[in-house]
Amino acid sequence: RTDFPDADLSNFGKVIEEVYSNGPKIHEYIRGINERVLSDYDITTVGEGPGITPRLANLYVGKDRNELDMIFQLDHMAVDHGPGGRFDRKKWKLGELKSILSDWDQAIGNEGWISIFMDNHDFPRMVSRFGNDEEYRVESAKMLAILILTLRGTPCIYFGSEIGMTNVDFGNIEDYRDVEIHNCYKLFVEDGDMDETTYLDLVSTQARDNVRTPMQWSDAPHSGFTTGTPWIKVNPNYKDINVEMDLESKNSIYRFYQELISLRKENICFVYGEYSLVLEEHPQLYIYRRTLEGTSFLVILNFSDLILAVPSFVEGSELILSNYSSFHELSIQPWEGRIYRET
């Protein structure tokens, strides 16, 4: 056929939803794969779900659909994208993130299941994108870990997040390897009207190579990743951010992840409990409650550089975890995350 209409590229999100995803036979195909292949094995299946909306989600992962066990929903991965996609950057607001994560939890409910993540191979490092990777890198890396490990769903931790690895700024187009970066350089800079400096700034915050630099193991050459030459350069900050240094630190991010994972395993409420948003309109605090069979936990996350007042409804609850070593009863520190057991 030659009569396919052109996609309207001015709204990339709509292109993904209406052209790339949710085809007319998609469920027939997935059920067929499940019946003929997947159902023969004791496995868990995960689908990458760009363009799948909350309204459609349980068609893919509903208990009785015989399709997939869970999906990666990607709505929150576009929270700072304008209509033109990742290189059409816009300032994101916490309210948008709350709304997306809450809408998805409500839509999935007890019928389906999703993966919980804040970065992956296609999107920037979470501490650089959703935290403060300079003054509060360690604190915001831990706070985001609390978010991932206390929401309903299966947590997915991308390599390097457990030591707070950050975005990379090579400053030279030749040092990047992602074909998307080079294709967009031709489109926006060589054939368009964007200057190179502006484009490279976008790349350093938005592009996929931010999460594709080698794992930072030590301060050895190439950060101990290889004795050869890696396909892409190591992030230049590897001498300050690496596994060896983190494990030796009294403020280790990795050890904090271990503590959180143990807490989640010991309290099934964090896995299957109901989720409810609290103080929905607060511009800096993301607060939610997890409840199951008489057990209730309150999670408070400060997405800002500000010192904020502790909400009055916390009074009487037991603080069981914070990413700060010193506790302030009446104030929440910048990028602090707390978990309370309610009584």
Coordinates of N, CA and C in Angstrom, one line a residue, residues 146-307:
I146 N 13.5 5.5 48.0 CA 12.4 5.3 48.9 C 11.1 5.2 48.0
L147 N 11.0 6.2 47.0 CA 9.9 6.2 46.1 C 9.7 4.9 45.4
I148 N 10.8 4.4 44.8 CA 10.8 3.2 44.0 C 10.3 2.0 44.8
L149 N 10.8 1.9 46.1 CA 10.7 0.7 46.9 C 9.5 0.8 47.8
T150 N 8.7 1.8 47.7 CA 7.5 1.9 48.6 C 6.2 2.0 47.7
L151 N 6.3 2.0 46.4 CA 5.1 2.1 45.6 C 4.6 0.6 45.2
R152 N 3.3 0.5 44.9 CA 2.8 -0.8 44.5 C 3.2 -1.2 43.1
G153 N 3.8 -2.3 43.0 CA 4.4 -2.8 41.7 C 5.7 -3.5 42.0
T154 N 6.4 -3.9 40.9 CA 7.7 -4.5 41.0 C 8.8 -3.5 40.8
P155 N 9.6 -3.2 41.9 CA 10.7 -2.2 41.7 C 11.7 -2.6 40.7
C156 N 12.2 -1.7 39.9 CA 13.3 -2.0 38.9 C 14.4 -1.0 39.2
I157 N 15.5 -1.4 39.5 CA 16.7 -0.6 39.8 C 17.7 -0.6 38.7
Y158 N 17.9 0.5 38.0 CA 18.8 0.5 36.9 C 20.2 0.6 37.4
F159 N 21.1 0.0 36.7 CA 22.5 -0.1 37.2 C 23.1 1.3 37.4
G160 N 23.7 1.5 38.5 CA 24.3 2.8 38.8 C 23.5 3.7 39.7
S161 N 22.2 3.4 39.7 CA 21.3 4.2 40.6 C 21.6 3.9 42.1
E162 N 22.1 2.7 42.3 CA 22.4 2.2 43.7 C 23.6 2.9 44.3
I163 N 24.4 3.6 43.4 CA 25.5 4.5 44.0 C 25.3 5.9 43.6
G164 N 24.2 6.3 43.0 CA 23.9 7.7 42.6 C 24.6 8.2 41.4
M165 N 24.8 7.3 40.4 CA 25.5 7.8 39.2 C 24.6 8.9 38.5
T166 N 25.3 9.8 37.9 CA 24.6 11.0 37.3 C 24.7 11.1 35.8
N167 N 24.0 12.0 35.2 CA 24.1 12.3 33.8 C 25.5 12.7 33.5
V168 N 25.9 12.6 32.2 CA 27.2 12.9 31.7 C 27.1 14.1 30.8
D169 N 28.2 15.0 30.8 CA 28.2 16.1 29.9 C 29.6 16.1 29.2
F170 N 29.6 15.4 28.0 CA 30.9 15.3 27.3 C 31.3 16.6 26.6
G171 N 30.3 17.4 26.2 CA 30.6 18.7 25.6 C 31.1 18.6 24.2
N172 N 31.1 17.4 23.6 CA 31.5 17.2 22.2 C 30.6 16.1 21.6
I173 N 30.0 16.5 20.5 CA 29.1 15.6 19.8 C 29.8 14.2 19.4
E174 N 31.1 14.3 19.2 CA 31.8 13.1 18.7 C 31.9 12.0 19.8
D175 N 31.8 12.5 21.1 CA 32.0 11.5 22.2 C 30.7 10.7 22.5
Y176 N 29.6 11.1 21.9 CA 28.3 10.4 22.1 C 28.2 9.3 21.0
R177 N 27.5 8.2 21.4 CA 27.4 7.1 20.5 C 25.9 6.8 20.0
D178 N 25.0 7.3 20.8 CA 23.6 7.0 20.4 C 23.2 7.6 19.1
V179 N 22.6 6.7 18.2 CA 22.3 7.2 16.9 C 21.2 8.3 16.9
E180 N 20.3 8.3 17.9 CA 19.3 9.3 18.0 C 20.0 10.7 18.2
I181 N 21.0 10.7 19.1 CA 21.7 12.0 19.3 C 22.3 12.5 18.0
H182 N 22.9 11.7 17.2 CA 23.5 12.1 15.9 C 22.5 12.5 14.9
N183 N 21.4 11.7 14.8 CA 20.3 12.0 13.9 C 19.7 13.4 14.2
C184 N 19.4 13.6 15.5 CA 18.8 14.9 15.9 C 19.8 16.0 15.8
Y185 N 21.1 15.8 15.9 CA 22.1 16.8 15.6 C 22.0 17.3 14.2
K186 N 21.9 16.4 13.3 CA 21.7 16.7 11.9 C 20.4 17.5 11.6
L187 N 19.3 17.0 12.3 CA 18.0 17.6 12.1 C 17.9 19.0 12.7
F188 N 18.4 19.2 13.9 CA 18.2 20.4 14.6 C 19.3 21.4 14.4
V189 N 20.6 20.9 14.3 CA 21.7 21.9 14.2 C 22.2 22.0 12.7
E190 N 22.5 20.9 12.1 CA 23.1 21.0 10.7 C 22.0 21.5 9.7
D191 N 20.8 20.9 9.8 CA 19.7 21.3 8.9 C 18.7 22.2 9.5
G192 N 18.8 22.5 10.8 CA 17.8 23.4 11.4 C 18.5 24.7 11.9
D193 N 17.9 25.4 12.9 CA 18.4 26.7 13.3 C 18.8 26.7 14.8
M194 N 19.0 25.5 15.3 CA 19.5 25.4 16.7 C 21.0 25.4 16.8
D195 N 21.6 26.3 17.7 CA 23.0 26.3 17.8 C 23.5 25.1 18.5
E196 N 24.8 24.7 18.3 CA 25.4 23.5 18.8 C 25.4 23.5 20.3
T197 N 25.7 24.7 20.9 CA 25.8 24.8 22.4 C 24.4 24.4 23.0
T198 N 23.3 25.0 22.5 CA 22.0 24.7 23.0 C 21.7 23.2 22.9
Y199 N 22.0 22.6 21.7 CA 21.7 21.2 21.5 C 22.5 20.3 22.5
L200 N 23.8 20.6 22.7 CA 24.6 19.8 23.6 C 24.1 19.9 25.0
D201 N 23.6 21.1 25.4 CA 23.0 21.3 26.7 C 21.8 20.3 26.8
L202 N 21.0 20.3 25.8 CA 19.8 19.3 25.8 C 20.3 17.9 25.9
V203 N 21.3 17.6 25.2 CA 21.8 16.2 25.2 C 22.3 15.8 26.6
S204 N 23.0 16.8 27.3 CA 23.5 16.5 28.6 C 22.4 16.3 29.7
T205 N 21.2 16.6 29.4 CA 20.1 16.5 30.4 C 19.1 15.5 29.9
Q206 N 18.9 15.3 28.6 CA 17.8 14.5 28.1 C 18.2 13.2 27.4
A207 N 19.3 13.1 26.8 CA 19.7 12.0 25.9 C 19.9 10.7 26.6
R208 N 19.8 9.7 25.8 CA 19.9 8.3 26.3 C 21.4 7.9 26.7
D209 N 22.4 8.5 26.1 CA 23.7 8.1 26.5 C 24.1 8.5 28.0
N210 N 23.2 9.4 28.6 CA 23.4 9.7 30.0 C 23.4 8.4 30.9
V211 N 22.6 7.4 30.4 CA 22.5 6.2 31.2 C 23.2 5.0 30.6
R212 N 24.0 5.3 29.6 CA 24.7 4.2 28.9 C 26.2 4.2 29.1
T213 N 26.7 5.2 29.9 CA 28.1 5.1 30.2 C 28.4 4.0 31.1
P214 N 29.7 3.4 31.1 CA 30.0 2.2 31.8 C 29.8 2.4 33.3
M215 N 29.5 1.2 34.0 CA 29.4 1.2 35.4 C 30.7 1.7 36.1
Q216 N 30.5 2.5 37.1 CA 31.7 3.1 37.8 C 32.0 2.3 39.0
W217 N 33.0 1.4 38.8 CA 33.4 0.5 39.9 C 34.4 1.0 40.9
S218 N 35.4 1.8 40.3 CA 36.5 2.3 41.2 C 37.1 3.5 40.5
D219 N 38.2 4.0 41.1 CA 38.8 5.2 40.5 C 40.0 4.8 39.6
A220 N 40.0 3.5 39.2 CA 41.0 3.0 38.3 C 40.7 3.5 36.9
P221 N 41.6 3.4 35.9 CA 41.3 3.8 34.5 C 40.0 3.1 34.0
H222 N 39.2 3.9 33.3 CA 37.9 3.5 32.8 C 37.0 3.0 34.0
S223 N 37.3 3.5 35.1 CA 36.5 3.3 36.4 C 36.5 1.8 36.7
G224 N 37.5 1.0 36.3 CA 37.6 -0.4 36.6 C 36.6 -1.2 35.7
F225 N 35.9 -0.6 34.8 CA 35.0 -1.3 34.0 C 35.6 -2.3 33.0
T226 N 36.8 -1.9 32.4 CA 37.5 -2.7 31.5 C 38.9 -2.3 31.4
T227 N 39.8 -3.3 31.0 CA 41.2 -2.9 30.8 C 41.4 -2.5 29.3
G228 N 40.4 -2.7 28.5 CA 40.4 -2.3 27.1 C 39.8 -0.9 27.0
T229 N 39.3 -0.6 25.8 CA 38.6 0.7 25.5 C 37.1 0.5 25.4
P230 N 36.4 1.1 26.3 CA 34.9 0.9 26.2 C 34.3 1.6 25.0
W231 N 33.1 1.1 24.6 CA 32.4 1.7 23.4 C 32.1 3.2 23.6
I232 N 31.9 3.6 24.8 CA 31.7 5.0 25.1 C 32.5 5.4 26.4
K233 N 32.9 6.6 26.5 CA 33.7 7.0 27.6 C 33.0 6.9 28.9
V234 N 33.7 6.7 30.0 CA 33.2 6.7 31.3 C 32.9 8.1 31.7
N235 N 31.9 8.3 32.5 CA 31.5 9.6 33.0 C 32.8 10.2 33.8
P236 N 33.2 11.4 33.4 CA 34.4 12.0 34.1 C 34.4 12.0 35.6
N237 N 33.2 12.0 36.2 CA 33.1 12.1 37.6 C 33.3 10.7 38.4
Y238 N 33.8 9.7 37.6 CA 34.0 8.4 38.2 C 34.9 8.3 39.4
K239 N 35.9 9.3 39.5 CA 36.8 9.3 40.6 C 36.1 9.7 41.9
D240 N 35.0 10.4 41.8 CA 34.3 10.8 43.0 C 33.0 10.0 43.2
I241 N 32.5 9.3 42.2 CA 31.3 8.5 42.3 C 31.7 7.1 41.8
N242 N 31.9 6.1 42.6 CA 32.1 4.7 42.2 C 31.7 3.8 43.3
V243 N 31.7 2.5 43.0 CA 31.2 1.5 44.0 C 32.1 1.4 45.2
E244 N 33.4 1.4 44.9 CA 34.4 1.3 46.1 C 34.2 2.4 47.1
M245 N 34.1 3.6 46.6 CA 34.0 4.8 47.5 C 32.6 4.8 48.2
D246 N 31.6 4.4 47.5 CA 30.3 4.3 48.1 C 30.2 3.3 49.3
L247 N 30.8 2.1 49.0 CA 30.8 1.1 50.0 C 31.6 1.5 51.3
E248 N 32.6 2.3 51.1 CA 33.4 2.7 52.2 C 32.8 3.9 53.0
S249 N 31.8 4.5 52.4 CA 31.2 5.7 53.0 C 30.2 5.4 54.1
K250 N 30.2 6.2 55.2 CA 29.2 6.0 56.2 C 27.8 6.4 55.8
N251 N 27.8 7.1 54.6 CA 26.5 7.6 54.1 C 26.2 6.9 52.8
S252 N 26.5 5.6 52.7 CA 26.4 4.8 51.5 C 25.0 4.7 50.9
I253 N 24.9 5.0 49.6 CA 23.6 4.9 48.9 C 23.3 3.4 48.8
Y254 N 24.3 2.6 48.4 CA 24.1 1.2 48.2 C 23.5 0.5 49.5
R255 N 24.1 0.8 50.6 CA 23.7 0.2 51.9 C 22.2 0.7 52.2
F256 N 21.9 1.9 51.8 CA 20.5 2.4 52.0 C 19.5 1.5 51.2
Y257 N 19.9 1.2 50.0 CA 19.1 0.4 49.1 C 18.9 -1.0 49.8
Q258 N 19.9 -1.5 50.4 CA 19.8 -2.8 51.0 C 18.8 -2.7 52.2
E259 N 18.9 -1.6 52.9 CA 18.0 -1.4 54.1 C 16.5 -1.3 53.6
L260 N 16.3 -0.6 52.5 CA 15.0 -0.5 52.0 C 14.4 -1.8 51.4
I261 N 15.2 -2.5 50.8 CA 14.8 -3.8 50.2 C 14.4 -4.8 51.4
S262 N 15.2 -4.8 52.4 CA 14.8 -5.6 53.6 C 13.5 -5.1 54.2
L263 N 13.3 -3.8 54.3 CA 12.1 -3.3 54.9 C 10.9 -3.7 54.0
R264 N 11.0 -3.7 52.7 CA 9.9 -4.0 51.8 C 9.6 -5.5 52.0
K265 N 10.7 -6.4 52.1 CA 10.4 -7.8 52.2 C 9.8 -8.2 53.5
E266 N 10.1 -7.4 54.5 CA 9.5 -7.7 55.9 C 8.1 -7.1 56.0
N267 N 7.7 -6.2 55.1 CA 6.4 -5.6 55.3 C 5.6 -5.7 53.9
I268 N 4.8 -6.7 53.8 CA 4.1 -7.0 52.5 C 3.2 -5.9 52.1
C269 N 2.9 -5.0 53.1 CA 2.0 -3.8 52.8 C 2.6 -3.0 51.7
F270 N 4.0 -2.9 51.6 CA 4.6 -2.1 50.6 C 4.5 -2.8 49.2
V271 N 4.2 -4.1 49.2 CA 4.1 -4.8 47.9 C 2.6 -4.7 47.4
Y272 N 1.7 -5.1 48.3 CA 0.3 -5.3 47.9 C -0.7 -4.2 48.5
G273 N -0.2 -3.4 49.4 CA -1.1 -2.5 50.1 C -1.8 -1.5 49.2
E274 N -2.9 -1.0 49.6 CA -3.6 0.1 48.9 C -2.7 1.4 49.0
Y275 N -2.8 2.2 47.9 CA -2.0 3.4 47.8 C -3.0 4.6 47.8
S276 N -2.8 5.6 48.6 CA -3.6 6.8 48.6 C -2.8 8.0 48.7
L277 N -3.0 9.0 47.9 CA -2.3 10.2 47.9 C -2.7 11.2 48.9
V278 N -1.8 11.9 49.6 CA -2.1 12.8 50.7 C -1.5 14.2 50.3
L279 N -2.2 15.3 50.7 CA -1.8 16.6 50.3 C -1.5 16.7 48.8
E280 N -2.4 16.4 48.0 CA -2.2 16.3 46.6 C -1.7 17.6 46.0
E281 N -2.1 18.7 46.5 CA -1.7 20.0 45.9 C -0.4 20.6 46.4
H282 N 0.3 19.9 47.3 CA 1.5 20.5 47.9 C 2.6 20.5 46.8
P283 N 3.2 21.6 46.5 CA 4.2 21.8 45.4 C 5.5 21.1 45.6
Q284 N 5.9 20.8 46.9 CA 7.2 20.2 47.1 C 7.2 18.8 47.7
L285 N 6.1 18.6 48.5 CA 6.1 17.3 49.2 C 5.2 16.3 48.4
Y286 N 5.7 15.1 48.3 CA 5.0 14.0 47.7 C 4.7 13.0 48.9
I287 N 3.4 12.9 49.3 CA 3.1 12.2 50.5 C 2.0 11.1 50.1
Y288 N 2.2 9.9 50.5 CA 1.2 8.9 50.3 C 1.2 7.9 51.4
R289 N 0.1 7.2 51.4 CA -0.2 6.2 52.5 C -0.3 4.8 51.8
R290 N 0.3 3.8 52.5 CA 0.2 2.4 52.0 C -0.5 1.6 53.1
T291 N -1.6 1.0 52.9 CA -2.4 0.3 53.9 C -2.8 -1.1 53.5
L292 N -2.7 -2.0 54.4 CA -3.1 -3.4 54.2 C -3.5 -4.1 55.5
E293 N -4.7 -4.6 55.6 CA -5.1 -5.4 56.7 C -4.8 -4.8 58.1
G294 N -5.1 -3.5 58.2 CA -4.9 -2.9 59.5 C -3.5 -2.3 59.7
T295 N -2.6 -2.5 58.7 CA -1.3 -1.9 58.8 C -1.2 -0.7 57.9
S296 N -0.6 0.4 58.4 CA -0.5 1.6 57.6 C 0.8 2.3 57.7
F297 N 1.4 2.6 56.6 CA 2.6 3.3 56.5 C 2.4 4.7 55.8
L298 N 3.1 5.7 56.2 CA 3.0 7.0 55.6 C 4.4 7.3 55.0
V299 N 4.5 7.7 53.8 CA 5.7 8.0 53.1 C 5.7 9.5 52.8
I300 N 6.8 10.2 53.2 CA 6.9 11.7 52.9 C 8.2 11.9 52.2
L301 N 8.1 12.5 51.0 CA 9.3 12.8 50.2 C 9.3 14.3 49.8
N302 N 10.5 14.9 50.1 CA 10.7 16.3 49.8 C 11.4 16.5 48.5
F303 N 10.7 16.9 47.5 CA 11.3 17.1 46.2 C 11.8 18.5 46.0
S304 N 12.6 19.0 46.9 CA 13.1 20.4 46.8 C 14.3 20.6 47.7
D305 N 14.9 21.8 47.5 CA 16.1 22.2 48.3 C 15.6 23.0 49.5
L306 N 14.3 23.0 49.8 CA 13.8 23.8 50.9 C 13.7 22.9 52.2
I307 N 13.7 23.6 53.3 CA 13.4 23.0 54.6 C 11.9 23.3 54.8

